[in-house]
JSON list of C-alpha atoms in Angstrom, two decimals:
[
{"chain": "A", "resi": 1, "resn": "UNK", "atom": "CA", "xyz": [-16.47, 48.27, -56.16]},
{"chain": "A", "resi": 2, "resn": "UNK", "atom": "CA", "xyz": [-19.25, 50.35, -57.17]},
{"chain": "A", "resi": 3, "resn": "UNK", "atom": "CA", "xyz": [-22.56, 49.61, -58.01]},
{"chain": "A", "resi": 4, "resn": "UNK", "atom": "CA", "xyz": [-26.29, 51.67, -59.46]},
{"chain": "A", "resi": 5, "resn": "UNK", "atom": "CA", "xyz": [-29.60, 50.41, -58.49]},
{"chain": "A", "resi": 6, "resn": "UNK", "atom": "CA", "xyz": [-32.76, 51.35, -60.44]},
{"chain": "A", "resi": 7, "resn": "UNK", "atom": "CA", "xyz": [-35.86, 49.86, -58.61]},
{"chain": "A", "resi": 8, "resn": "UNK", "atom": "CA", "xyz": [-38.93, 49.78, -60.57]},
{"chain": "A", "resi": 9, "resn": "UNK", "atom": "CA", "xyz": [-42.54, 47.77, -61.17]},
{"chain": "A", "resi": 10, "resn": "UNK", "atom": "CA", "xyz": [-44.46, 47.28, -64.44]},
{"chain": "A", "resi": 11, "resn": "UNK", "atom": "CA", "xyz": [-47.21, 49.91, -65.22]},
{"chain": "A", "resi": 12, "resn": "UNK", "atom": "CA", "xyz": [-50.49, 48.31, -65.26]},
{"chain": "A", "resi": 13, "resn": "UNK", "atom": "CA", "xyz": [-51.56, 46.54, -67.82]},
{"chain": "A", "resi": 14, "resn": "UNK", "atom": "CA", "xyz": [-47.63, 46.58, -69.27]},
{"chain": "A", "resi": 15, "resn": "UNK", "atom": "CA", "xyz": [-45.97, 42.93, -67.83]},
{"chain": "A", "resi": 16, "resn": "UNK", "atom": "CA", "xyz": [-45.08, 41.39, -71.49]},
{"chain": "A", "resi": 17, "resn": "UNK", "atom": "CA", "xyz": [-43.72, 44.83, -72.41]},
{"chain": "A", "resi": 18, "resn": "UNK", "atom": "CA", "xyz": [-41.78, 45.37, -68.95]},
{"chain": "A", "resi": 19, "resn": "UNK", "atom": "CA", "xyz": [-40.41, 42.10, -69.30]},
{"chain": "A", "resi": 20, "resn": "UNK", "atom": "CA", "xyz": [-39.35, 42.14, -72.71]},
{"chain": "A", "resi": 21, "resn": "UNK", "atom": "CA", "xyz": [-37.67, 45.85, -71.90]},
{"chain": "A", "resi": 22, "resn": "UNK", "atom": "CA", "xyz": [-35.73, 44.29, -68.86]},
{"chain": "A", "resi": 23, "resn": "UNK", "atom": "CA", "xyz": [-34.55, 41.44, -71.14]},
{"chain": "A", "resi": 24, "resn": "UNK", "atom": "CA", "xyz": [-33.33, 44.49, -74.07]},
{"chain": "A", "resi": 25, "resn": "UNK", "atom": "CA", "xyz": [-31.55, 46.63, -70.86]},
{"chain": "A", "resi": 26, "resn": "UNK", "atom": "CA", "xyz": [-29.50, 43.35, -70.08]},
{"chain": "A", "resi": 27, "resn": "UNK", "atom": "CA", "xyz": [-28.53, 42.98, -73.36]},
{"chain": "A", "resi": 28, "resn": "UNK", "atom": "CA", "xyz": [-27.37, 46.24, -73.91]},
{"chain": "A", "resi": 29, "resn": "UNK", "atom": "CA", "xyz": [-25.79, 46.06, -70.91]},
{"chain": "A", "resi": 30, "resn": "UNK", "atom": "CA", "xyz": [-23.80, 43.03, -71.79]},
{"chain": "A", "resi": 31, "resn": "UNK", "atom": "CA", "xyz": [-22.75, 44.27, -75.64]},
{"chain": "A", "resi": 32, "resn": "UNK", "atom": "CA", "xyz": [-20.48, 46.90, -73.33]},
{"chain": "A", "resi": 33, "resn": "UNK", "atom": "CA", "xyz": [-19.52, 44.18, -70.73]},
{"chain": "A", "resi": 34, "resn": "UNK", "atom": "CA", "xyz": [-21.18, 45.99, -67.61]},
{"chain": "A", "resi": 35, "resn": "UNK", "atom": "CA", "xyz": [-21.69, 43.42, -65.42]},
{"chain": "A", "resi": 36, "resn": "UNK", "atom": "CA", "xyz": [-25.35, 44.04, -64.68]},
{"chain": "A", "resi": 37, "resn": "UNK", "atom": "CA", "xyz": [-28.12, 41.57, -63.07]},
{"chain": "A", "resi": 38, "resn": "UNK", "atom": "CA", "xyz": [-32.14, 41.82, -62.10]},
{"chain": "A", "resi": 39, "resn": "UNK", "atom": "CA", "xyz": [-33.53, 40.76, -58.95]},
{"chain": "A", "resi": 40, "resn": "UNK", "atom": "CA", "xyz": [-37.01, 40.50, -57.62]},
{"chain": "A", "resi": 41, "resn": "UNK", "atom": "CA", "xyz": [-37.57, 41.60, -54.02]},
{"chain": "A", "resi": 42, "resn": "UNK", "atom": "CA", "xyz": [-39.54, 38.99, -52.23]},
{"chain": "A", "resi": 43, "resn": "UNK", "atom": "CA", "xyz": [-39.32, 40.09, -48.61]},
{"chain": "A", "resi": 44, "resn": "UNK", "atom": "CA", "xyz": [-39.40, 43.65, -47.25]},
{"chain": "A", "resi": 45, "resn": "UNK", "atom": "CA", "xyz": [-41.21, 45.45, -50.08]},
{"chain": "A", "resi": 46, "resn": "UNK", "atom": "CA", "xyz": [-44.82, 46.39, -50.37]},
{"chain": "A", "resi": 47, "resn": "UNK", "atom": "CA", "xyz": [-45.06, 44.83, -54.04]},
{"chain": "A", "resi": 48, "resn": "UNK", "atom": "CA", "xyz": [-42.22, 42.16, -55.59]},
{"chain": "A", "resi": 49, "resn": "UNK", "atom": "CA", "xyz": [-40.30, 45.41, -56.85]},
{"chain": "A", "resi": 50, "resn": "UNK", "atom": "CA", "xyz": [-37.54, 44.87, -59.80]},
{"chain": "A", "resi": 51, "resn": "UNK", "atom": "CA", "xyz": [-34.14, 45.76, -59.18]},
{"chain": "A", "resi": 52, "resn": "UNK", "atom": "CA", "xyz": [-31.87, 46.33, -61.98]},
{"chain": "A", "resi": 53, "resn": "UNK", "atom": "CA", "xyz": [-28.18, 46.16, -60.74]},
{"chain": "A", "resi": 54, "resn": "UNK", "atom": "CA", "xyz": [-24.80, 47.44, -62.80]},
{"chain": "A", "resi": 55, "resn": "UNK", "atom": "CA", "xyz": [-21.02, 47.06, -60.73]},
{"chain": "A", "resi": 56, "resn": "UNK", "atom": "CA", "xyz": [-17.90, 48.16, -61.70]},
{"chain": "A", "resi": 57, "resn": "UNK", "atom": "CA", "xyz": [-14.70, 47.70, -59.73]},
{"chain": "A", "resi": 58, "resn": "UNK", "atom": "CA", "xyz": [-14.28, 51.50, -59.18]},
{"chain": "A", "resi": 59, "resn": "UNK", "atom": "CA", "xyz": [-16.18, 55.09, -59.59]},
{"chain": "A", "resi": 60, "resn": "UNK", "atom": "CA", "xyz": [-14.17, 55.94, -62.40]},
{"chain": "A", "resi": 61, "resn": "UNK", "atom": "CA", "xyz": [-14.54, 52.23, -64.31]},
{"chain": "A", "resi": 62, "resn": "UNK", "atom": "CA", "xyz": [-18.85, 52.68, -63.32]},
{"chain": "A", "resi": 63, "resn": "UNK", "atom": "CA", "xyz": [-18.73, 56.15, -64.97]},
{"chain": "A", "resi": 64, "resn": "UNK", "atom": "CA", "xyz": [-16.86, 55.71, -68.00]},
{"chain": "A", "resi": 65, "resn": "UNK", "atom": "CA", "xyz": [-18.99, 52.52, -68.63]},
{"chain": "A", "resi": 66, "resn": "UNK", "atom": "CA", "xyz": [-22.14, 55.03, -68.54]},
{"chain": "A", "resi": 67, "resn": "UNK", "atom": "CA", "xyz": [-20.84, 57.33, -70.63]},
{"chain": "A", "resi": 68, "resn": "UNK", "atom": "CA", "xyz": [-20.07, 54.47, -72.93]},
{"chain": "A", "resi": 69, "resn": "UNK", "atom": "CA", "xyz": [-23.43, 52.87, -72.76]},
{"chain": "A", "resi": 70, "resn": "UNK", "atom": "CA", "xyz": [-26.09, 56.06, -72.71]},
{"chain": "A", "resi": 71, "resn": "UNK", "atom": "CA", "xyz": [-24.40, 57.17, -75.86]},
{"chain": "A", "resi": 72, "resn": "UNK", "atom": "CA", "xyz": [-25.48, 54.15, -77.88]},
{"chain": "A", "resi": 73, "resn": "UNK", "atom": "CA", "xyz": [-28.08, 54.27, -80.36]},
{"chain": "A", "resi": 74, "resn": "UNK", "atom": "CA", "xyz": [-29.52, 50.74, -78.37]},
{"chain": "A", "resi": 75, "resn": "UNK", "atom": "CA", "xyz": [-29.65, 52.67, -75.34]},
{"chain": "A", "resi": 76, "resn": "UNK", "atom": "CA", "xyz": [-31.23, 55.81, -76.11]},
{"chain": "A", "resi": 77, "resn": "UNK", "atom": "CA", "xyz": [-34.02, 53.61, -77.99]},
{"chain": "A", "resi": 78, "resn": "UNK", "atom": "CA", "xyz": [-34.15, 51.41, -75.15]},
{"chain": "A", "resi": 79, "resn": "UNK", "atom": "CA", "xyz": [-34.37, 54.60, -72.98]},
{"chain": "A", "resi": 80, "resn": "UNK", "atom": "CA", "xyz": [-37.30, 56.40, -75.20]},
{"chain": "A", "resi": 81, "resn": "UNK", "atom": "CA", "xyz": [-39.53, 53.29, -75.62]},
{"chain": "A", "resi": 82, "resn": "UNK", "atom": "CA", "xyz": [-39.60, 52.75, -71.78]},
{"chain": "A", "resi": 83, "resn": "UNK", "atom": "CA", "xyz": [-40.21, 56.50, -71.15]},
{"chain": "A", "resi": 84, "resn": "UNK", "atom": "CA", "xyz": [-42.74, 57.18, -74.25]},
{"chain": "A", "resi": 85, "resn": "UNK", "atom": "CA", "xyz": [-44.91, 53.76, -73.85]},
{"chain": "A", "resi": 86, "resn": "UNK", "atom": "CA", "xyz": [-45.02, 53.86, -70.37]},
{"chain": "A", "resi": 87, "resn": "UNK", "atom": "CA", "xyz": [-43.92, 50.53, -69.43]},
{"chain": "A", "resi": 88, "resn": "UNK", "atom": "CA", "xyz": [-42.69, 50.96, -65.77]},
{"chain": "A", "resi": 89, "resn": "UNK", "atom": "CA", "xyz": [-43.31, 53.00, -62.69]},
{"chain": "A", "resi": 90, "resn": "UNK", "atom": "CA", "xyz": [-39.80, 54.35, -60.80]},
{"chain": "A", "resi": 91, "resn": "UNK", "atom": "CA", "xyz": [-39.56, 53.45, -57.03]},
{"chain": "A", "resi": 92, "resn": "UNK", "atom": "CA", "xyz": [-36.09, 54.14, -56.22]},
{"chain": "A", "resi": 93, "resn": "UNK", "atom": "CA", "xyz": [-32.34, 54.89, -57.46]},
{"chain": "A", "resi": 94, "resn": "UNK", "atom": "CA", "xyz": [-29.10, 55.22, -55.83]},
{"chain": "A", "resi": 95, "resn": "UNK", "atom": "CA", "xyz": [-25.36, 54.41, -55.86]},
{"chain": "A", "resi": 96, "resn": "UNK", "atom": "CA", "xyz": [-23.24, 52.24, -53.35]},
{"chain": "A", "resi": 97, "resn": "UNK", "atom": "CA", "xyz": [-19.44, 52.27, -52.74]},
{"chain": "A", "resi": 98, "resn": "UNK", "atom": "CA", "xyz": [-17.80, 49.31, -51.04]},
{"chain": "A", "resi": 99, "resn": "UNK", "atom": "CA", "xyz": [-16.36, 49.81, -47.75]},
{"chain": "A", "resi": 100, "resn": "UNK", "atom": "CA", "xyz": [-12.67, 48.75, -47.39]},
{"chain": "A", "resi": 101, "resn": "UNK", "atom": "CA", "xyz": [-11.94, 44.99, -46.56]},
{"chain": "A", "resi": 102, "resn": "UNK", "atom": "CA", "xyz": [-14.15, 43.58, -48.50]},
{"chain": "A", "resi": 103, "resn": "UNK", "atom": "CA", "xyz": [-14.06, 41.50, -52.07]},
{"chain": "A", "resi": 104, "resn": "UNK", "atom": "CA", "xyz": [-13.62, 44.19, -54.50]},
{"chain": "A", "resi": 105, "resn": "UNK", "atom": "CA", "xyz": [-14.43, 41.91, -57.69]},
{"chain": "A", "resi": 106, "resn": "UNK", "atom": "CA", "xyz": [-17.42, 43.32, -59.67]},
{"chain": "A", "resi": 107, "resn": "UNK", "atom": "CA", "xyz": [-19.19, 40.42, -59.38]},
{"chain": "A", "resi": 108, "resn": "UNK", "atom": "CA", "xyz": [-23.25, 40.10, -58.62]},
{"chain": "A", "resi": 109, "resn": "UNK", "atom": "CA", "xyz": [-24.63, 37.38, -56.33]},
{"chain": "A", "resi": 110, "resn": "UNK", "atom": "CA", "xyz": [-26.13, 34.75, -58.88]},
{"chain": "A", "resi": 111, "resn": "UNK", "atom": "CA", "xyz": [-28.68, 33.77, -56.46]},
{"chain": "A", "resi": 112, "resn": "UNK", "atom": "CA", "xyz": [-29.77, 35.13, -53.26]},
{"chain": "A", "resi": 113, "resn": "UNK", "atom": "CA", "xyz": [-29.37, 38.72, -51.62]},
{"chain": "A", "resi": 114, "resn": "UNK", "atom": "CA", "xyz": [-30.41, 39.44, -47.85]},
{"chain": "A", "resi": 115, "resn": "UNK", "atom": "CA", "xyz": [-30.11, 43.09, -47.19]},
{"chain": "A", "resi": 116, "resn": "UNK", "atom": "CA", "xyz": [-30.39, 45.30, -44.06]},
{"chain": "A", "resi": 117, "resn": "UNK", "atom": "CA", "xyz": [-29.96, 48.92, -44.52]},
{"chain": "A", "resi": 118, "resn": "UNK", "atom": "CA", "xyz": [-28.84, 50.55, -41.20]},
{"chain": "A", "resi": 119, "resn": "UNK", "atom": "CA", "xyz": [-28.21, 54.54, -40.01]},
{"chain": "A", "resi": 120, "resn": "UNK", "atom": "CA", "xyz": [-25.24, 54.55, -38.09]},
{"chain": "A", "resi": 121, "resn": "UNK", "atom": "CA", "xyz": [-25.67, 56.49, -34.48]},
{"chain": "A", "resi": 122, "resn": "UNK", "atom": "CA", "xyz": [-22.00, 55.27, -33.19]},
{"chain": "A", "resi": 123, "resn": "UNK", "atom": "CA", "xyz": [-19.63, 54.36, -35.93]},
{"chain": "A", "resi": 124, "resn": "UNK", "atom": "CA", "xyz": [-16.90, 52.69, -33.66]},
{"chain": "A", "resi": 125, "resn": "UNK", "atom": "CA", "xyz": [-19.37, 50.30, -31.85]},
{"chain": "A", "resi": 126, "resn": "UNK", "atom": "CA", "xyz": [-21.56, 49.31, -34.67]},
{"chain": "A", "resi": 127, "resn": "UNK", "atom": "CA", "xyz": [-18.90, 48.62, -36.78]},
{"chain": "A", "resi": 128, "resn": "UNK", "atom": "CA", "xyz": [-17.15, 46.18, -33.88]},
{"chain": "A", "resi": 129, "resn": "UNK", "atom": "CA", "xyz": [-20.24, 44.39, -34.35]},
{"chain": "A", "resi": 130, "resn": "UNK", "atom": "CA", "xyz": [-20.63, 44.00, -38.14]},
{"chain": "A", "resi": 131, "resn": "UNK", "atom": "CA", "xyz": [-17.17, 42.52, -37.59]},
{"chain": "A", "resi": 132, "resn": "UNK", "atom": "CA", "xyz": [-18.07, 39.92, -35.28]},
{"chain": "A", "resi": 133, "resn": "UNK", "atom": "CA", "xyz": [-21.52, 39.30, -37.15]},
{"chain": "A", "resi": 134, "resn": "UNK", "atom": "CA", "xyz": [-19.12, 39.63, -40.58]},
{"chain": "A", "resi": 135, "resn": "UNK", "atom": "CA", "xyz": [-17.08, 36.44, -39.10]},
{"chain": "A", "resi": 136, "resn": "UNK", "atom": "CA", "xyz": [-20.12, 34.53, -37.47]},
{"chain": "A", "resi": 137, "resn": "UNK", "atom": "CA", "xyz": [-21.98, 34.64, -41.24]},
{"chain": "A", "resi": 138, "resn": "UNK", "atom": "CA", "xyz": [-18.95, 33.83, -43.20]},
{"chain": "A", "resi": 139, "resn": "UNK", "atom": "CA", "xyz": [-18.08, 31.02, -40.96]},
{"chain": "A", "resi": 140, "resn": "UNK", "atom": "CA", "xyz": [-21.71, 29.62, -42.12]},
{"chain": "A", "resi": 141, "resn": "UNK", "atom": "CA", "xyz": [-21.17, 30.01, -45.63]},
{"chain": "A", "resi": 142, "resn": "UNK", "atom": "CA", "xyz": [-22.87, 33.55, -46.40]},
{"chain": "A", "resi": 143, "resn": "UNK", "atom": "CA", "xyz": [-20.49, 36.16, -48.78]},
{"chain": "A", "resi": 144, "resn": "UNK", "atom": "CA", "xyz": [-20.55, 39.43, -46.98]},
{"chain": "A", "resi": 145, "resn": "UNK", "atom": "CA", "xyz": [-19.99, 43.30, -48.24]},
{"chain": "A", "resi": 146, "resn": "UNK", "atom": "CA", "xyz": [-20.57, 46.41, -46.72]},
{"chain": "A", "resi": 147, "resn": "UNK", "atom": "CA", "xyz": [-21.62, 49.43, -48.57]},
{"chain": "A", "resi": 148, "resn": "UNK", "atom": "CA", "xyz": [-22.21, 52.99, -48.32]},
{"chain": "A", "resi": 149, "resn": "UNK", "atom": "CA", "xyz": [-25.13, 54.53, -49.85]},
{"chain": "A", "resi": 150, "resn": "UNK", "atom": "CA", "xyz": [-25.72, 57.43, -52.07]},
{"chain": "A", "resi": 151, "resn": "UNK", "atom": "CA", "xyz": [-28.71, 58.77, -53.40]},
{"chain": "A", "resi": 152, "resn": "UNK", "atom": "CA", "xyz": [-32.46, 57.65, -53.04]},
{"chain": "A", "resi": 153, "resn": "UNK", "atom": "CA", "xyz": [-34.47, 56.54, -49.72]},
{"chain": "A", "resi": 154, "resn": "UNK", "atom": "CA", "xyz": [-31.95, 55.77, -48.11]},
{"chain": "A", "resi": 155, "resn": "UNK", "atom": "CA", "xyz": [-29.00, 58.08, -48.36]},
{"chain": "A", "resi": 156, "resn": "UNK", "atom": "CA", "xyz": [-25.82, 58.09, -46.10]},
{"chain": "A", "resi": 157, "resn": "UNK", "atom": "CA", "xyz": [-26.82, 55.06, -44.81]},
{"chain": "A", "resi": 158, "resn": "UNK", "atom": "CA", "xyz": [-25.04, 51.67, -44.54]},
{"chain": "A", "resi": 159, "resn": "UNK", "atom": "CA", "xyz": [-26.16, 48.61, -46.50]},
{"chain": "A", "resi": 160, "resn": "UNK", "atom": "CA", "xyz": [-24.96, 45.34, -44.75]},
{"chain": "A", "resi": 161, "resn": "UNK", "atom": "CA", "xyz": [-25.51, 42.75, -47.58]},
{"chain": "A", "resi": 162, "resn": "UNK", "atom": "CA", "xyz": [-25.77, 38.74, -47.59]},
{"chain": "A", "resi": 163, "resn": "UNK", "atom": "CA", "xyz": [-25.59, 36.55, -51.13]},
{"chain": "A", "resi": 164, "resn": "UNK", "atom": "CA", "xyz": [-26.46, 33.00, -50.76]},
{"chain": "A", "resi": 165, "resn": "UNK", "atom": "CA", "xyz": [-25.92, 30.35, -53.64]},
{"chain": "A", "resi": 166, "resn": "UNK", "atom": "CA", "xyz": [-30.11, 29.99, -52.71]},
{"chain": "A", "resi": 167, "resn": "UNK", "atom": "CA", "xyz": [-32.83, 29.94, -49.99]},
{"chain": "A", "resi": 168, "resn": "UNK", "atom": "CA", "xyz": [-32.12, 26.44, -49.03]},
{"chain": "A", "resi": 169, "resn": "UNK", "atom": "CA", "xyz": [-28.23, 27.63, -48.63]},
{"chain": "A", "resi": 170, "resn": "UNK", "atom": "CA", "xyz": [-29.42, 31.17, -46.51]},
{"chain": "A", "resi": 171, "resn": "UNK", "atom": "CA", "xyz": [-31.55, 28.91, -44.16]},
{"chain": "A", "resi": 172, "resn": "UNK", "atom": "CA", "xyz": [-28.51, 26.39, -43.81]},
{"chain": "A", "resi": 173, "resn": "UNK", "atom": "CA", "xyz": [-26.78, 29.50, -42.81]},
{"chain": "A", "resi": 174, "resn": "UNK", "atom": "CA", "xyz": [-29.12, 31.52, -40.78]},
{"chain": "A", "resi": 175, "resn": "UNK", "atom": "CA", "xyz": [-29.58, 27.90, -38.60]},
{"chain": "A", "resi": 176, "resn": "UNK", "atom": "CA", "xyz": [-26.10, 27.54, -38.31]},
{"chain": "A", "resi": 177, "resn": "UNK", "atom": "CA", "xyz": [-25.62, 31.34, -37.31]},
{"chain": "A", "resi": 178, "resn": "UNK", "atom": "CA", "xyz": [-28.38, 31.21, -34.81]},
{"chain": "A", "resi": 179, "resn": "UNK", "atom": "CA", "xyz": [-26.45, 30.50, -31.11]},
{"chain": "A", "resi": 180, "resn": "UNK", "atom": "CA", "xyz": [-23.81, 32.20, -31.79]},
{"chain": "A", "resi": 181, "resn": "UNK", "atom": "CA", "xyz": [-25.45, 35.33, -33.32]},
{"chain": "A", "resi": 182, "resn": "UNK", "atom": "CA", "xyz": [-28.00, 34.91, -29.95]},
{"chain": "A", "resi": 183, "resn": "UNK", "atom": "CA", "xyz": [-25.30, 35.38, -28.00]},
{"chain": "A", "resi": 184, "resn": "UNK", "atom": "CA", "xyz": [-24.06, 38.39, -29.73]},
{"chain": "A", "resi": 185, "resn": "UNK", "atom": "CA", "xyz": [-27.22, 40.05, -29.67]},
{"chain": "A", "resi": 186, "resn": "UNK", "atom": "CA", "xyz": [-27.68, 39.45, -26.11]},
{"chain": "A", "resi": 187, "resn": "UNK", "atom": "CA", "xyz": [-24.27, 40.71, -25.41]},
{"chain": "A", "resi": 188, "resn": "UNK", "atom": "CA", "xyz": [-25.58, 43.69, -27.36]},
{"chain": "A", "resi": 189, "resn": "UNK", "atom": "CA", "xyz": [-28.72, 44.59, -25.32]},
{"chain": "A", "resi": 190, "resn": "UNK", "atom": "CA", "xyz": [-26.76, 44.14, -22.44]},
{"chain": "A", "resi": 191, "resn": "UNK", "atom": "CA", "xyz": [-24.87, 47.19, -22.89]},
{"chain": "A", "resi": 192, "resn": "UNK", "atom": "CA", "xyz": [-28.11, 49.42, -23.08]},
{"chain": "A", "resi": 193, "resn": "UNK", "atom": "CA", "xyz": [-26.94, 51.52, -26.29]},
{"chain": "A", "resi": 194, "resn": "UNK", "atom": "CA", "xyz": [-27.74, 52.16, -29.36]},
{"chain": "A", "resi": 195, "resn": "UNK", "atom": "CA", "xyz": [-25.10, 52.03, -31.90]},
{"chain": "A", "resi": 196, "resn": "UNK", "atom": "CA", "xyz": [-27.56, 51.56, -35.26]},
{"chain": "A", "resi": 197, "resn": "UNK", "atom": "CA", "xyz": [-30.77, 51.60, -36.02]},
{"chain": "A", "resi": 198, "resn": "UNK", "atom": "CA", "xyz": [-32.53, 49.73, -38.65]},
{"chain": "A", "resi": 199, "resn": "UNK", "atom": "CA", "xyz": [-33.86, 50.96, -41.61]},
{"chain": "A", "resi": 200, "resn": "UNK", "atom": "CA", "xyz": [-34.99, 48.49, -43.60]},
{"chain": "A", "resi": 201, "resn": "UNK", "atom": "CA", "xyz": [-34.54, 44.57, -44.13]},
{"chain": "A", "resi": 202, "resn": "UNK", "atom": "CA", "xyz": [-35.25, 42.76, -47.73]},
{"chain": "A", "resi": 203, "resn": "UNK", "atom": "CA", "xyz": [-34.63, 39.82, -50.07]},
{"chain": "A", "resi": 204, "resn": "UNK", "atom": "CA", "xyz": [-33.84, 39.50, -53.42]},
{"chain": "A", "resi": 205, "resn": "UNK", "atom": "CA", "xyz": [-34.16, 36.89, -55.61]},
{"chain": "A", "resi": 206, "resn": "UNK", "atom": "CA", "xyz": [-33.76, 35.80, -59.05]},
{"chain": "A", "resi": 207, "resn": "UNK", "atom": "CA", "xyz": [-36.97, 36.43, -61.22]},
{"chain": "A", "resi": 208, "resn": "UNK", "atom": "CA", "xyz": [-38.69, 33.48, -62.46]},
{"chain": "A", "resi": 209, "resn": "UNK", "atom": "CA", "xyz": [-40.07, 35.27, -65.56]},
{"chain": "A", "resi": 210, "resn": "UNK", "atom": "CA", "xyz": [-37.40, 38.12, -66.27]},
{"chain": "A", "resi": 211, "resn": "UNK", "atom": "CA", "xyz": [-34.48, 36.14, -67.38]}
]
């Protein structure tokens, strides 16, 4: 699977306008069946920052749906209003490819996303332990994927990503995850090396206005 993330905020004094433009984008987006979604991030940024997602089940699928897309009359419009009326402010782009053994099906999380972004210092190690941690959140109901990053703040790292059917179901999960995932950590520290360090940690929800 592959997937594009533009992360942007409304320009002051531009919410109805930003709004309405997200709303257009997902249309478009849907008249050329790219399977596209916004979220909201409510933890880790400094402002609730708008992510607008697109996946496609390969590299080649994601590009040729692009092509497809930016050549439309809708898009370029789309693309000219945003940049001529200066309705949003950019924060960040890139591109993630899933890592092998997970679900490859282009599908977005219709509710909840908990995200930690990690740089890798000793691939073999950390990735023993996003196995166990893999099994420990699964076990408690979370969907898990793995991806590796291109582009943006946070290039050639390693996104380790959690999508919950909502908060109430991530709490159910991080509670039921907690002695086990205790253990692990402590199992962890006790070895006294560093096999990743963290970059970054956020959530993302569904908007309650941008629908």
């Amino acid at each position: 699977m592959y997937c594009l993330v533009n992360i942007s905020k409304p320009a002051d004094g531009k919410f109805p306008e930003y709004t309405s433009s997200m709303q257009e984008w997902l249309g478009i987006m849907g008249q050329h069946n790219v399977t596209s979604s916004i979220k909201v991030a409510t933890v880790g940024e400094a402002e609730p920052y708008v992510y607008a997602i697109t996946m496609a089940k390969d590299a080649r699928e994601f590009g040729e749906q692009m092509d497809t897309v930016r050549n439309t009359q809708a898009f370029k419009s789309w693309y000219g209003q945003m940049a001529n009326n200066r309705i949003s402010h950019g924060i960040d782009s890139f591109m993630m490819d899933l890592q092998e053994g997970y679900d490859a099906t282009p599908k977005i999380s219709e509710g909840v996303i908990v995200s930690t972004i990690w740089s890798v210092d000793n691939l073999l190690e950390f990735y023993t332990n996003v196995a166990r941690a893999r099994a420990i959140h699964e076990k408690n109901g979370a969907i898990v994927r793995a991806w590796s990053i291109y582009g943006g703040r946070y290039a050639g790292a390693m996104a380790y990503n959690m999508s919950f059917e909502s908060m109430a179901a991530y709490g159910q999960a991080f509670e039921g995850s907690r002695a086990e995932a205790q253990v692990m950590n402590g199992e962890i520290v006790a070895k006294g090396t560093v096999s990743a360090r963290v970059l970054a940690g956020t959530i993302l929800e569904n908007p309650l206005i941008i629908t």
